[in-house]
Short mmCIF file of C-alpha atoms in Angstrom, two decimals:
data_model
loop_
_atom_site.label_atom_id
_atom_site.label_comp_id
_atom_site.label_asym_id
_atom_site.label_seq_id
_atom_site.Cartn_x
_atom_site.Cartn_y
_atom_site.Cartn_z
CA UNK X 1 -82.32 -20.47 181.82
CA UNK X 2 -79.44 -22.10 183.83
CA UNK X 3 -75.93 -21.95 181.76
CA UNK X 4 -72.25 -22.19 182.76
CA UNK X 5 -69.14 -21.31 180.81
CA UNK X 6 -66.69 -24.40 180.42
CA UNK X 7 -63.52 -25.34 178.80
CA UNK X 8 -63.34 -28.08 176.16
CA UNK X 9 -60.65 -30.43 177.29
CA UNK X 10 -61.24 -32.92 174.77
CA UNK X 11 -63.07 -36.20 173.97
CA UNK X 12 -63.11 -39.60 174.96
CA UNK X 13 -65.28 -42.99 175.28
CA UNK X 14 -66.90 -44.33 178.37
CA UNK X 15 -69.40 -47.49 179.11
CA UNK X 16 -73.15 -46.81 179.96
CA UNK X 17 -74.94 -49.24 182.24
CA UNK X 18 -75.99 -51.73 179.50
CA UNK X 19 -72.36 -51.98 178.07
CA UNK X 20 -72.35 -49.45 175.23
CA UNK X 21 -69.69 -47.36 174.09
CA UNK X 22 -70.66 -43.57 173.98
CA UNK X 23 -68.91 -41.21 172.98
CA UNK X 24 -68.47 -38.17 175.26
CA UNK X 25 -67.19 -34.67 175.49
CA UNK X 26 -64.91 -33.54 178.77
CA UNK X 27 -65.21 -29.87 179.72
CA UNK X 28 -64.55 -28.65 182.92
CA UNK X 29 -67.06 -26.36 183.27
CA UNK X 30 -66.78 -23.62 186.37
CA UNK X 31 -67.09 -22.64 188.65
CA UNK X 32 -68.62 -19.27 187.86
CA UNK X 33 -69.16 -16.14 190.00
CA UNK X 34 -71.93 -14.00 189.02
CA UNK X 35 -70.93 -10.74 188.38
CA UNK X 36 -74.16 -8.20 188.16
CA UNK X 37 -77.91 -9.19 187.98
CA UNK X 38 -80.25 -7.12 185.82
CA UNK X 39 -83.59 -6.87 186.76
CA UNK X 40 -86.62 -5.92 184.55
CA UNK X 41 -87.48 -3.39 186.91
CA UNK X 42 -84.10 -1.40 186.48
CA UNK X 43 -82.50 -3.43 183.59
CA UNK X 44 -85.54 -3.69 181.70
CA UNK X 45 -84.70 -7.43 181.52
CA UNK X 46 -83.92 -10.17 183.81
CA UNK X 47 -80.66 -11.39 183.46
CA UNK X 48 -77.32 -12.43 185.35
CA UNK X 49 -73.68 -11.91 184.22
CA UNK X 50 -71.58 -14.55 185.10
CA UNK X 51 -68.04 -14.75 184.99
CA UNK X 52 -65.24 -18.09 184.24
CA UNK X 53 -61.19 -18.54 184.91
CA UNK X 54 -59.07 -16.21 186.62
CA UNK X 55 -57.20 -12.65 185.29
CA UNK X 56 -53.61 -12.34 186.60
CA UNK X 57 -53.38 -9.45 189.12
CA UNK X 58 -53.00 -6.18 187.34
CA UNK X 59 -54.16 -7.27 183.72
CA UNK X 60 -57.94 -5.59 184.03
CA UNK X 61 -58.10 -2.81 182.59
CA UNK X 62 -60.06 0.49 184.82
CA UNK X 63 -63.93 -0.42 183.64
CA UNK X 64 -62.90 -3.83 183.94
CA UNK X 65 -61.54 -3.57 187.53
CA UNK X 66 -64.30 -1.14 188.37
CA UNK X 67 -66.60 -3.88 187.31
CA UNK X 68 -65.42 -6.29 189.17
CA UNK X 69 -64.91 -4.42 192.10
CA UNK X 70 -68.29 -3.40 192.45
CA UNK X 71 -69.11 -7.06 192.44
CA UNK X 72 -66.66 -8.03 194.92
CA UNK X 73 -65.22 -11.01 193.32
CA UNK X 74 -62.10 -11.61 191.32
CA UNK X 75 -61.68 -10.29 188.09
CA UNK X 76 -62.11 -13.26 185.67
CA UNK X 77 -61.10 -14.20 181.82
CA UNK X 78 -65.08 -14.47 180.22
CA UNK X 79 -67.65 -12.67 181.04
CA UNK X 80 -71.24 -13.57 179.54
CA UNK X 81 -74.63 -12.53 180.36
CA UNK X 82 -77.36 -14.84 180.67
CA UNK X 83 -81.21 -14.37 180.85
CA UNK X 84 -83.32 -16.08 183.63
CA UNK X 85 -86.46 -16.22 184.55
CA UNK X 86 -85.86 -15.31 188.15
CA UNK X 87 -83.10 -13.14 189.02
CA UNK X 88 -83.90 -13.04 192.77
CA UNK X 89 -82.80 -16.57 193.05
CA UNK X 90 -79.33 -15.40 192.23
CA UNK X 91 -76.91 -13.02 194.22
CA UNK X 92 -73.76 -10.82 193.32
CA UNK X 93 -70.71 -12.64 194.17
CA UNK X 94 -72.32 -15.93 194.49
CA UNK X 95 -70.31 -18.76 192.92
CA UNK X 96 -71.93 -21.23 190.86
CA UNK X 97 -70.92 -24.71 190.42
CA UNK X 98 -71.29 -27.45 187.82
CA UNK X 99 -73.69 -29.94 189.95
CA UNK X 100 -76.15 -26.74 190.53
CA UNK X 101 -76.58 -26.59 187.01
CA UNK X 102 -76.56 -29.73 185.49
CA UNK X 103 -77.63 -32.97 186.12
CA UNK X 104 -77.20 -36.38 184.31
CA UNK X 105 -79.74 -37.15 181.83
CA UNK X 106 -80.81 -33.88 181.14
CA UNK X 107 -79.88 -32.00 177.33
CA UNK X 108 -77.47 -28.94 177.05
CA UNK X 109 -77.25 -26.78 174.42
CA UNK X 110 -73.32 -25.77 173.79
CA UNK X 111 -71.89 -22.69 172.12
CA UNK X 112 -68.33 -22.44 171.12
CA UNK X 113 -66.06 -20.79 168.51
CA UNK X 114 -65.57 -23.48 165.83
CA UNK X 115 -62.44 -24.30 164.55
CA UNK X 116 -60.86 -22.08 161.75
CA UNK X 117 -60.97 -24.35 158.38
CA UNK X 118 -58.98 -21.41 156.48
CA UNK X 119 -59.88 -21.06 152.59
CA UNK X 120 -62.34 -23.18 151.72
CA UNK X 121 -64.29 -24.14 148.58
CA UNK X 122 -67.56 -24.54 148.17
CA UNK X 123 -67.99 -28.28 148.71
CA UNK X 124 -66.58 -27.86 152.39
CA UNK X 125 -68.24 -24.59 152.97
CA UNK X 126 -71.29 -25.00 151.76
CA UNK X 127 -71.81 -28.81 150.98
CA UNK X 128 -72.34 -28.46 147.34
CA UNK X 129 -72.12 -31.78 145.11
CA UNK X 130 -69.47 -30.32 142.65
CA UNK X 131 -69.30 -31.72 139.44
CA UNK X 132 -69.53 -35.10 137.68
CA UNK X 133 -66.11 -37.03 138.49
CA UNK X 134 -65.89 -38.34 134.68
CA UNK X 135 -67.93 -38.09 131.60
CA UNK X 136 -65.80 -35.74 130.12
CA UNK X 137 -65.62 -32.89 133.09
CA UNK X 138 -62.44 -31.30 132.83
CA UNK X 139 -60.44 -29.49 136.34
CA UNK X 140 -64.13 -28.88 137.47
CA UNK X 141 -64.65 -31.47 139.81
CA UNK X 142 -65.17 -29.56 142.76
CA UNK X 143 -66.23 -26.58 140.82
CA UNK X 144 -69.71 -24.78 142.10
CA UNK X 145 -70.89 -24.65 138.92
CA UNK X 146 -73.64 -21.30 137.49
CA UNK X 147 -73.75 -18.75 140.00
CA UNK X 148 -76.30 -16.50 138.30
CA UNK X 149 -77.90 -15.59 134.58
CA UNK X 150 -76.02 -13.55 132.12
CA UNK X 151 -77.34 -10.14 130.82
CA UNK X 152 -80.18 -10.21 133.04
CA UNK X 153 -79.15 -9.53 135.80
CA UNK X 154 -75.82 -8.69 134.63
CA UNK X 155 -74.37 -9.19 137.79
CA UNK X 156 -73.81 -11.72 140.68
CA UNK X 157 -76.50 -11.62 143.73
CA UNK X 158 -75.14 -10.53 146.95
CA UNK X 159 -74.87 -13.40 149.21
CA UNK X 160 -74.52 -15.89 146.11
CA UNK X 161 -72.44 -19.28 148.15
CA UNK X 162 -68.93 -19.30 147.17
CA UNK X 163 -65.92 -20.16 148.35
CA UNK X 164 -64.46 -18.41 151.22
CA UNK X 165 -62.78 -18.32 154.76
CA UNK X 166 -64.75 -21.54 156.78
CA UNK X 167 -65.27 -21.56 160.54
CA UNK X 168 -63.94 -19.41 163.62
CA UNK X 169 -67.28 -18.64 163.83
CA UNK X 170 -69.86 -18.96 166.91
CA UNK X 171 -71.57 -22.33 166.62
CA UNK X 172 -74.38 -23.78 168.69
CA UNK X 173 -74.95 -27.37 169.24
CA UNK X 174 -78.60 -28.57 170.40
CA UNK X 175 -79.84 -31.01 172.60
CA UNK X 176 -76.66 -33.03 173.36
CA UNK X 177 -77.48 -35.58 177.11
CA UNK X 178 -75.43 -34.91 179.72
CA UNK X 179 -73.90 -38.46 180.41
CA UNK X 180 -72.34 -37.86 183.55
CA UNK X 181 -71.15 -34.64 186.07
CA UNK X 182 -68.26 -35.20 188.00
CA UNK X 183 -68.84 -32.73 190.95
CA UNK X 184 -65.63 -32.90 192.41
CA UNK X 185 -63.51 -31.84 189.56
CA UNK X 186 -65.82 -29.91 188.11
CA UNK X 187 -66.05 -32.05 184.60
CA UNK X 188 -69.51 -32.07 182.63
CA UNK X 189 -69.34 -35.11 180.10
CA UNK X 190 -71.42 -34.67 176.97
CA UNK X 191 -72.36 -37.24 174.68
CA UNK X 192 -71.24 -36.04 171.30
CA UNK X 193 -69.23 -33.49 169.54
CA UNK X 194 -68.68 -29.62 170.83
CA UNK X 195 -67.81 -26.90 168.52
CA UNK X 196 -64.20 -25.50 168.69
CA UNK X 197 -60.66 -26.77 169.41
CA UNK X 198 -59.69 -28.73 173.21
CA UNK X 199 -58.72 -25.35 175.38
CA UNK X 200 -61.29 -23.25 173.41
CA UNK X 201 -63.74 -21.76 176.29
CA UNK X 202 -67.85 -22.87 175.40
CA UNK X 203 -70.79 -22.00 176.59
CA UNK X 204 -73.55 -24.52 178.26
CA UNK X 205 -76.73 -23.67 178.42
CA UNK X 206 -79.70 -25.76 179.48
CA UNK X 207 -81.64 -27.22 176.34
CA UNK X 208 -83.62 -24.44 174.46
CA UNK X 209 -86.02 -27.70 172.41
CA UNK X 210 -86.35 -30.17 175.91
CA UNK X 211 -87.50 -27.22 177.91
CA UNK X 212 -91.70 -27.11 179.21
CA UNK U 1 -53.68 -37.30 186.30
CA UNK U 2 -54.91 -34.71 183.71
CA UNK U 3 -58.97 -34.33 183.67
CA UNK U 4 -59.18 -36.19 181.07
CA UNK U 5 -57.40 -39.59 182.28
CA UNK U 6 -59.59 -39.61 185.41
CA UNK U 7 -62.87 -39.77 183.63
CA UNK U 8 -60.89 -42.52 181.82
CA UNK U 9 -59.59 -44.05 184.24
CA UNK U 10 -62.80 -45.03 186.09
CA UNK U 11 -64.03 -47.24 182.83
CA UNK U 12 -60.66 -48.81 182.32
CA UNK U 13 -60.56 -52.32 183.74
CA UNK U 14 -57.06 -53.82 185.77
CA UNK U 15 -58.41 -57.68 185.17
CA UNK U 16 -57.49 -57.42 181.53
CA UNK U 17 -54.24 -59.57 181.02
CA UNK U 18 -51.30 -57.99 178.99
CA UNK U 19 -51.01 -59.59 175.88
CA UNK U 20 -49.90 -58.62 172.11
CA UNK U 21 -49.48 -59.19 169.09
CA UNK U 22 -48.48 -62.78 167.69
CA UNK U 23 -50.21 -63.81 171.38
CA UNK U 24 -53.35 -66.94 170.82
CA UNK U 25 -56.00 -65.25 173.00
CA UNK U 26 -59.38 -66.89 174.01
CA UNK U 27 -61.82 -64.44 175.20
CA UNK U 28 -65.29 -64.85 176.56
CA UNK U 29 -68.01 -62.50 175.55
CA UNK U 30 -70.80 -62.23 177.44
CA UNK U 31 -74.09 -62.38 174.94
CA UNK U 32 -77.39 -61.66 175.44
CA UNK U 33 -80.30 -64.43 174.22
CA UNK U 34 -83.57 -63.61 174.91
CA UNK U 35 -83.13 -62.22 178.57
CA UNK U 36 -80.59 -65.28 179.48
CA UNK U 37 -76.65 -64.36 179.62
CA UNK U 38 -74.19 -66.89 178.39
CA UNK U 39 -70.74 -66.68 177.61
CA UNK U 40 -68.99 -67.45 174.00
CA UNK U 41 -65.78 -67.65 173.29
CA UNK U 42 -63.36 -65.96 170.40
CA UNK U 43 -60.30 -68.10 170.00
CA UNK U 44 -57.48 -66.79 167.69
CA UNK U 45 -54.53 -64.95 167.19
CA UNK U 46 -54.09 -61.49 168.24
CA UNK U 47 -53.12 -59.23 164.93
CA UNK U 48 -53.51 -55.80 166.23
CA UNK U 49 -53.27 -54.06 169.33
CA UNK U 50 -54.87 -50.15 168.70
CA UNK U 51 -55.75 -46.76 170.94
CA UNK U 52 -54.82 -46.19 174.32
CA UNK U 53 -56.93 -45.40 177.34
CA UNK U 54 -60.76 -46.44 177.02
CA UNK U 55 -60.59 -46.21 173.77
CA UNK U 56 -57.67 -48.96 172.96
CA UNK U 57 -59.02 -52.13 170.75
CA UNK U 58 -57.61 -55.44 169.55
CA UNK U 59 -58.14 -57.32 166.77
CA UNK U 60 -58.43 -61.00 166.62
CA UNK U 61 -58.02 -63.49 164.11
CA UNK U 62 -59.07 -67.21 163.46
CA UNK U 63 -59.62 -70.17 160.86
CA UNK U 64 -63.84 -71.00 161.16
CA UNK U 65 -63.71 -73.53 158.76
CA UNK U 66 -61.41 -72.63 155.97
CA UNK U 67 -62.36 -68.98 156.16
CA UNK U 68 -60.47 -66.18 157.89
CA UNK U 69 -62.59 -64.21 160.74
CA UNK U 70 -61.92 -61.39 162.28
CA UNK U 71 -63.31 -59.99 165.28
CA UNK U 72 -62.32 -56.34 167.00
CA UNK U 73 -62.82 -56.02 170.87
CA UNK U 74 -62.49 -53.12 172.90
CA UNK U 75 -59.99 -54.21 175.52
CA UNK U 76 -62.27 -52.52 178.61
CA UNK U 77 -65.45 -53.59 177.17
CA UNK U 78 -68.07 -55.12 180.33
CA UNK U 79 -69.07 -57.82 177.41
CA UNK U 80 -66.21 -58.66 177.85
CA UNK U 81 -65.82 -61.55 180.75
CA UNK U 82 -62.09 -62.47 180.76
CA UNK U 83 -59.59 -62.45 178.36
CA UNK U 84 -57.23 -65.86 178.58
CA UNK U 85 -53.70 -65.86 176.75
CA UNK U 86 -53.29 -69.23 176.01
CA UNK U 87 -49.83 -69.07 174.04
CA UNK U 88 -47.49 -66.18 173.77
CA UNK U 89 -46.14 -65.51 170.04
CA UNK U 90 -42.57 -64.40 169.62
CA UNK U 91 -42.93 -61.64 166.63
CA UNK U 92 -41.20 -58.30 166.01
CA UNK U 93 -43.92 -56.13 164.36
CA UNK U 94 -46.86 -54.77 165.96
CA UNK U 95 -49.30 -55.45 163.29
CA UNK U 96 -49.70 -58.77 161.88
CA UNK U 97 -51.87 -57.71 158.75
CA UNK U 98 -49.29 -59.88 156.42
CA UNK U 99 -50.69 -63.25 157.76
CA UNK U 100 -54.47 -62.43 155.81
CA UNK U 101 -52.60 -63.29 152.85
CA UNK U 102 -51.33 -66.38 154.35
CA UNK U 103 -52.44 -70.11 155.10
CA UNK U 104 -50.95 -73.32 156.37
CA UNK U 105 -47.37 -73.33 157.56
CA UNK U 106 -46.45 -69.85 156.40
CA UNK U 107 -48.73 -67.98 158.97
CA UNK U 108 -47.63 -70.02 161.93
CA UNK U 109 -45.66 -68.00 164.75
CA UNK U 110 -42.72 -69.33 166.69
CA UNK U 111 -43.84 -69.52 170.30
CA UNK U 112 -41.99 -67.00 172.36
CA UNK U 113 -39.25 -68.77 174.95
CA UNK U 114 -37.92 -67.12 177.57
#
């Protein structure tokens, strides 16, 4: 599976060959240096570690600089690990860029932390209708209404939907085309919406559902 | 040049004229009919200017027979051909939503002399 770690920068509007307006996200993805690769003979797995943006000088901390070191490349702010199919096509210290990965036309998969929504009821959090707007309802508009029987079972199930503290959570969003890679600044544009706020680091992985 | 403005900036066209609000515009759209291009033209008065970058729009207004239309272009659109100011409108608001209430003499616009 090919990925690379990216920041969101933020979104804008561009104009496809037949004159429509899309709507893309800008994240300037990479480059990455890969870190360690795990092999199923020693690792049990194949897999790479791959590593985005740059630590100031003396911030790693000993297993951190150790790990690094061993590497040989510059300690760096994210570290992820990645599974691929062939870890032999990948070497420590090697530095991946954006136009290796991706190519226009193709469908990413992006991961990101969303944004925090603080306190939220159950109509935002969990898309409930609430209640009726008039015919006599009464401060219960947005109320979730029963949440459970009365002396049987006496009690509320565990993991009943209720209101609660929304988002700053890991989302993944599927199949979104990659509408253009700009190689020399390292920008991936994606058509569509990307978890998390614009400086928030995501994750883009090639397209788990247009794969074989 | 942040990122951001240079993915912009390659879809953002330097033929558009600058015009604003209170300005009579005439712009040609390209349209599509069965394969054939041709060109039509929106003649009216410019009401709203909106966005910035790729994104920025204008709105334009016009009498079709007794009945107010209103037509919103995005300024760097490729259907869009040219864009001709025709009269330049001397007005001190950037939105000119109060002329929809308006006919006849009251939503005329002084012309702007310099």
């Amino acid at each position: 599976m090919k990925a690379i770690l990216g920041q969101k920068l933020g979104m804008t509007q561009i104009f496809d060959d037949e004159a429509r307006a899309i709507s893309v996200t800008v994240v300037k993805a990479g480059p990455v240096r890969v870190v360690q690769v795990k092999t199923i003979e020693r690792d049990g797995y194949n897999a790479i570690q791959i590593s985005f943006g740059e630590m100031k000088p003396g911030k790693a901390n000993k297993p951190e600089a150790g790990h690094y070191a061993k590497a040989g490349v510059a300690p760096g702010t994210h570290l992820v690990e990645v599974k691929v199919e062939d870890p032999s096509e990948y070497q420590v210290g090697q530095e991946i860029k954006v136009a290796e990965v991706f190519k226009p036309g193709t469908r990413a998969d992006v991961s990101g932390v969303s944004k925090g929504k603080g306190f939220s009821g159950v109509m935002k959090r969990h898309n409930f209708k609430g209640l009726p707007a008039s015919h006599g309802t009464q401060k219960k508009h947005r109320a979730p209404g029963s949440i459970g029987a009365c002396a049987t079972p006496a009690r509320v199930f565990k993991g009943m939907r209720m209101a609660g503290r929304m988002g700053g959570e890991k989302v993944t969003t599927l199949s979104l085309e990659v509408v253009g890679v700009d190689e020399e600044r390292g920008l991936l544009l994606l058509g569509g919406s990307v978890p998390g706020p614009k400086g928030s680091i995501v994750l883009v992985r090639e397209a788990v559902k247009a794969r074989g | 040049m942040n990122d951001l403005q240079a993915v912009e900036s390659a879809h953002v066209r330097d033929d558009i004229p600058e015009f604003r609000a209170g300005d009579n515009v005439k712009v040609n759209v390209r349209v599509m009919e069965g394969g054939r291009e041709r060109i039509q033209a929106f003649e009216g008065m410019v009401i709203a200017r909106n966005g910035t970058g790729t994104r920025a729009s204008f709105t334009v207004r016009k009498l079709s027979f007794g009945v107010g239309v209103e037509r919103v272009f995005p300024v760097h659109a490729p259907i869009i051909k040219s864009i001709e100011v025709l009269r330049r409108g001397d007005v001190r608001r950037s939105k000119l939503y109060f002329l929809r209430d308006r006919v006849g003499r009251s939503a005329r616009i002084k012309e702007l002399r310099d």
